[in-house]
CSV table of C-alpha atoms in Angstrom, one decimal:
chain,number,residue,atom,x,y,z
A,1,MET,CA,56.9,-31.4,-55.8
A,2,ARG,CA,53.7,-32.9,-54.2
A,3,GLY,CA,50.3,-30.9,-54.2
A,4,ASN,CA,50.0,-27.2,-53.8
A,5,ARG,CA,52.6,-26.5,-51.2
A,6,THR,CA,53.7,-23.0,-51.3
A,7,ARG,CA,57.5,-22.3,-51.2
A,8,GLY,CA,58.9,-22.8,-47.9
A,9,ALA,CA,55.5,-23.7,-46.1
A,10,GLY,CA,56.1,-25.8,-43.1
A,11,VAL,CA,60.1,-25.3,-43.5
A,12,ARG,CA,62.0,-23.1,-41.1
A,13,ARG,CA,65.5,-22.2,-42.1
A,14,VAL,CA,68.2,-22.9,-39.9
A,15,GLY,CA,69.1,-19.8,-37.7
A,16,ALA,CA,65.8,-18.1,-38.6
A,17,LYS,CA,64.3,-16.2,-35.7
A,18,VAL,CA,60.9,-17.2,-34.5
A,19,ASP,CA,58.7,-14.2,-33.3
A,20,PRO,CA,58.1,-15.0,-29.6
A,21,ARG,CA,54.6,-13.4,-29.7
A,22,GLU,CA,53.4,-15.8,-32.5
A,23,GLU,CA,55.0,-18.8,-30.8
A,24,PHE,CA,53.5,-17.9,-27.5
A,25,LEU,CA,50.1,-17.4,-28.9
A,26,SER,CA,50.1,-20.4,-31.0
A,27,SER,CA,51.2,-22.4,-27.9
A,28,THR,CA,48.8,-21.0,-25.3
A,29,MET,CA,45.6,-19.7,-26.9
A,30,GLY,CA,44.3,-23.4,-26.9
A,31,ALA,CA,44.1,-23.1,-23.1
A,32,LEU,CA,42.4,-19.7,-23.0
A,33,ASP,CA,38.8,-21.3,-22.1
A,34,LEU,CA,40.7,-23.3,-19.2
A,35,VAL,CA,42.2,-20.3,-17.8
A,36,TYR,CA,38.9,-18.3,-18.0
A,37,ASN,CA,37.0,-21.1,-16.1
A,38,ILE,CA,39.7,-21.1,-13.5
A,39,ALA,CA,39.6,-17.3,-13.2
A,40,ARG,CA,35.9,-17.4,-12.9
A,41,ARG,CA,35.9,-19.7,-10.1
A,42,MET,CA,38.7,-17.8,-8.2
A,43,VAL,CA,37.3,-14.2,-8.4
A,44,PRO,CA,33.8,-12.9,-7.6
A,45,SER,CA,32.8,-11.2,-10.9
A,46,VAL,CA,33.1,-11.8,-14.7
A,47,GLU,CA,35.1,-8.4,-15.1
A,48,ASP,CA,37.7,-9.6,-12.4
A,49,ALA,CA,38.0,-12.9,-14.3
A,50,GLN,CA,38.7,-11.2,-17.5
A,51,ASP,CA,41.3,-9.0,-15.7
A,52,LEU,CA,42.7,-12.3,-14.2
A,53,VAL,CA,42.9,-13.9,-17.5
A,54,GLN,CA,44.7,-10.8,-18.9
A,55,GLU,CA,47.2,-10.7,-16.0
A,56,THR,CA,47.9,-14.5,-16.4
A,57,TYR,CA,48.6,-14.2,-20.0
A,58,LEU,CA,50.9,-11.1,-19.5
A,59,ALA,CA,52.7,-12.9,-16.8
A,60,ALA,CA,53.1,-16.0,-18.9
A,61,PHE,CA,54.3,-14.1,-21.8
A,62,ALA,CA,57.0,-12.4,-19.7
A,63,ALA,CA,58.2,-15.9,-18.5
A,64,TRP,CA,58.1,-17.2,-22.1
A,65,VAL,CA,60.2,-14.4,-23.3
A,66,LYS,CA,62.8,-15.1,-20.8
A,67,GLY,CA,63.0,-18.7,-22.0
A,68,ARG,CA,60.7,-20.4,-19.5
A,69,LYS,CA,58.6,-22.6,-21.9
A,70,PRO,CA,56.9,-25.4,-20.1
A,71,ASP,CA,56.3,-29.0,-21.6
A,72,ARG,CA,52.5,-28.7,-21.0
A,73,VAL,CA,51.0,-25.2,-21.0
A,74,GLU,CA,47.6,-25.9,-19.4
A,75,PRO,CA,49.0,-26.7,-16.0
A,76,TRP,CA,51.7,-24.0,-16.3
A,77,LEU,CA,48.8,-21.4,-17.1
A,78,ALA,CA,46.5,-22.9,-14.5
A,79,THR,CA,49.3,-22.4,-11.9
A,80,ILE,CA,50.0,-18.8,-12.9
A,81,CYS,CA,46.3,-17.9,-12.9
A,82,MET,CA,45.8,-19.4,-9.4
A,83,ASN,CA,48.9,-17.7,-8.0
A,84,LEU,CA,47.9,-14.4,-9.3
A,85,ALA,CA,44.2,-15.0,-7.9
A,86,ARG,CA,45.8,-15.7,-4.5
A,87,SER,CA,47.9,-12.6,-4.6
A,88,ARG,CA,44.8,-10.5,-5.5
A,89,TYR,CA,42.7,-12.1,-2.8
A,90,ARG,CA,45.5,-11.3,-0.2
A,91,ARG,CA,45.9,-7.6,-1.5
A,92,GLU,CA,42.1,-7.1,-1.4
A,93,ALA,CA,41.6,-8.6,2.1
A,94,ARG,CA,43.8,-5.8,3.3
A,95,ARG,CA,41.5,-3.2,1.7
A,96,PRO,CA,38.0,-1.9,2.9
A,97,ARG,CA,35.3,-3.0,0.6
A,98,GLU,CA,33.3,-0.6,-1.7
A,99,VAL,CA,29.8,-1.5,-2.6
A,100,PRO,CA,28.3,-0.4,-6.1
A,101,MET,CA,25.7,2.2,-5.9
A,102,GLU,CA,23.3,0.0,-7.8
A,103,LEU,CA,23.5,-2.6,-4.9
A,104,ALA,CA,23.1,0.2,-2.3
A,105,GLN,CA,20.1,1.6,-3.9
A,106,GLY,CA,18.4,-1.8,-4.6
A,107,VAL,CA,18.1,-1.5,-8.3
A,108,ALA,CA,16.7,-4.5,-10.0
A,109,ASP,CA,16.6,-5.7,-13.5
A,110,PRO,CA,13.0,-5.6,-14.6
A,111,SER,CA,13.2,-8.3,-17.5
A,112,ASP,CA,11.9,-11.2,-15.7
A,113,PRO,CA,12.4,-10.8,-12.0
A,114,GLU,CA,11.4,-14.2,-10.8
A,115,ARG,CA,13.7,-16.2,-13.1
A,116,GLU,CA,16.6,-13.7,-12.6
A,117,ALA,CA,16.1,-14.2,-8.8
A,118,LEU,CA,16.1,-17.9,-9.1
A,119,ALA,CA,19.1,-17.9,-11.3
A,120,SER,CA,21.1,-15.4,-9.3
A,121,LEU,CA,20.0,-17.3,-6.0
A,122,ASP,CA,21.5,-20.6,-7.4
A,123,ALA,CA,24.6,-18.9,-8.8
A,124,ALA,CA,25.1,-16.8,-5.6
A,125,ALA,CA,24.5,-20.0,-3.5
A,126,LEU,CA,27.1,-21.9,-5.4
A,127,ARG,CA,29.6,-19.0,-5.4
A,128,ARG,CA,29.0,-18.6,-1.6
A,129,ALA,CA,29.4,-22.4,-1.0
A,130,MET,CA,32.7,-22.6,-3.0
A,131,TRP,CA,34.0,-19.5,-1.2
A,132,ALA,CA,33.2,-21.3,2.1
A,133,LEU,CA,35.5,-24.1,1.2
A,134,GLU,CA,39.0,-24.2,2.3
A,135,GLU,CA,41.3,-22.7,-0.5
A,136,GLY,CA,42.9,-26.1,-1.4
A,137,GLN,CA,39.4,-27.8,-1.7
A,138,ARG,CA,38.1,-24.9,-3.8
A,139,VAL,CA,41.3,-24.9,-6.1
A,140,ALA,CA,41.2,-28.6,-6.6
A,141,LEU,CA,37.5,-28.6,-7.4
A,142,ALA,CA,38.0,-25.7,-9.9
A,143,LEU,CA,40.8,-27.4,-11.7
A,144,VAL,CA,39.4,-30.9,-11.9
A,145,ASP,CA,35.5,-30.6,-12.0
A,146,ILE,CA,35.2,-27.2,-13.7
A,147,ALA,CA,38.5,-26.8,-15.7
A,148,GLY,CA,38.7,-30.4,-16.7
A,149,LEU,CA,42.3,-31.2,-15.7
A,150,SER,CA,43.2,-34.6,-14.7
A,151,THR,CA,44.1,-35.2,-11.0
A,152,ARG,CA,47.7,-35.6,-12.0
A,153,GLU,CA,47.6,-32.2,-13.9
A,154,ALA,CA,46.1,-30.5,-11.0
A,155,ALA,CA,48.6,-31.9,-8.7
A,156,GLN,CA,51.3,-30.5,-11.0
A,157,ALA,CA,49.5,-27.1,-11.1
A,158,MET,CA,48.9,-26.9,-7.3
A,159,GLY,CA,52.6,-28.3,-6.5
A,160,THR,CA,51.1,-31.1,-4.3
A,161,PRO,CA,51.0,-34.9,-4.5
A,162,ARG,CA,48.2,-36.4,-6.5
A,163,GLY,CA,47.0,-38.0,-3.1
A,164,THR,CA,46.6,-34.7,-1.7
A,165,VAL,CA,44.4,-33.5,-4.6
A,166,LEU,CA,42.3,-36.7,-4.3
A,167,SER,CA,41.7,-36.0,-0.6
A,168,ARG,CA,40.9,-32.3,-1.4
A,169,LEU,CA,38.4,-33.3,-4.1
A,170,HIS,CA,36.7,-35.7,-1.8
A,171,ARG,CA,36.4,-33.5,1.2
A,172,GLY,CA,35.5,-30.4,-1.0
A,173,ARG,CA,32.8,-32.3,-2.9
A,174,ARG,CA,31.3,-33.5,0.5
A,175,SER,CA,31.4,-30.0,2.0
A,176,LEU,CA,30.0,-28.5,-1.1
A,177,ALA,CA,27.1,-31.1,-1.1
A,178,ARG,CA,26.6,-30.3,2.6
A,179,LEU,CA,26.5,-26.5,2.2
A,180,LEU,CA,24.3,-26.6,-0.9
A,181,GLY,CA,22.0,-29.2,0.8
A,182,ASP,CA,21.7,-26.7,3.7
A,183,GLN,CA,20.9,-23.7,1.5
A,184,VAL,CA,18.3,-25.7,-0.4
A,185,LYS,CA,16.6,-26.9,2.8
A,186,GLY,CA,16.6,-23.1,3.9
A,187,ARG,CA,14.9,-22.1,0.8
A,188,GLN,CA,12.2,-24.8,1.0
A,189,ALA,CA,11.3,-24.0,4.7
């Protein structure tokens, strides 16, 4: 016997059942940051992104238990997350919007108003610019530039050819630069 191996470590008995929860978690938790980054770009608030991540993992686990186990979990989880975000967007588009009381009353955080205003303006400007893009461009940018997937992985996650992803990236980046450039010029004037 070599080293300090415990009895049976790394050895699975033939016919032994594997706990699907443990198998799922060990296979998918490495992609949690990726899924969160995608969710954060697909929905307007941190809380909504956290909810979307939970929904993504619940849907993925339900598929996993039914035997649908992908070769690569990152594009699979990205696809589930994007599909859930699209469904949520369509569902919410049919509902009237609610405005939080704090926004209605104009309550501000007194910590460092100037810095907070600049930071929120930049984040708000980027978020507005991203939401102004066509959905395909926004998703391609979120997957490749933000989540760090390759264009091949993004194409697989989006269910489109790689050339389409490259085209959407190019047009999306160009539109984003134009939109953000217009907003920067507007602030300087």
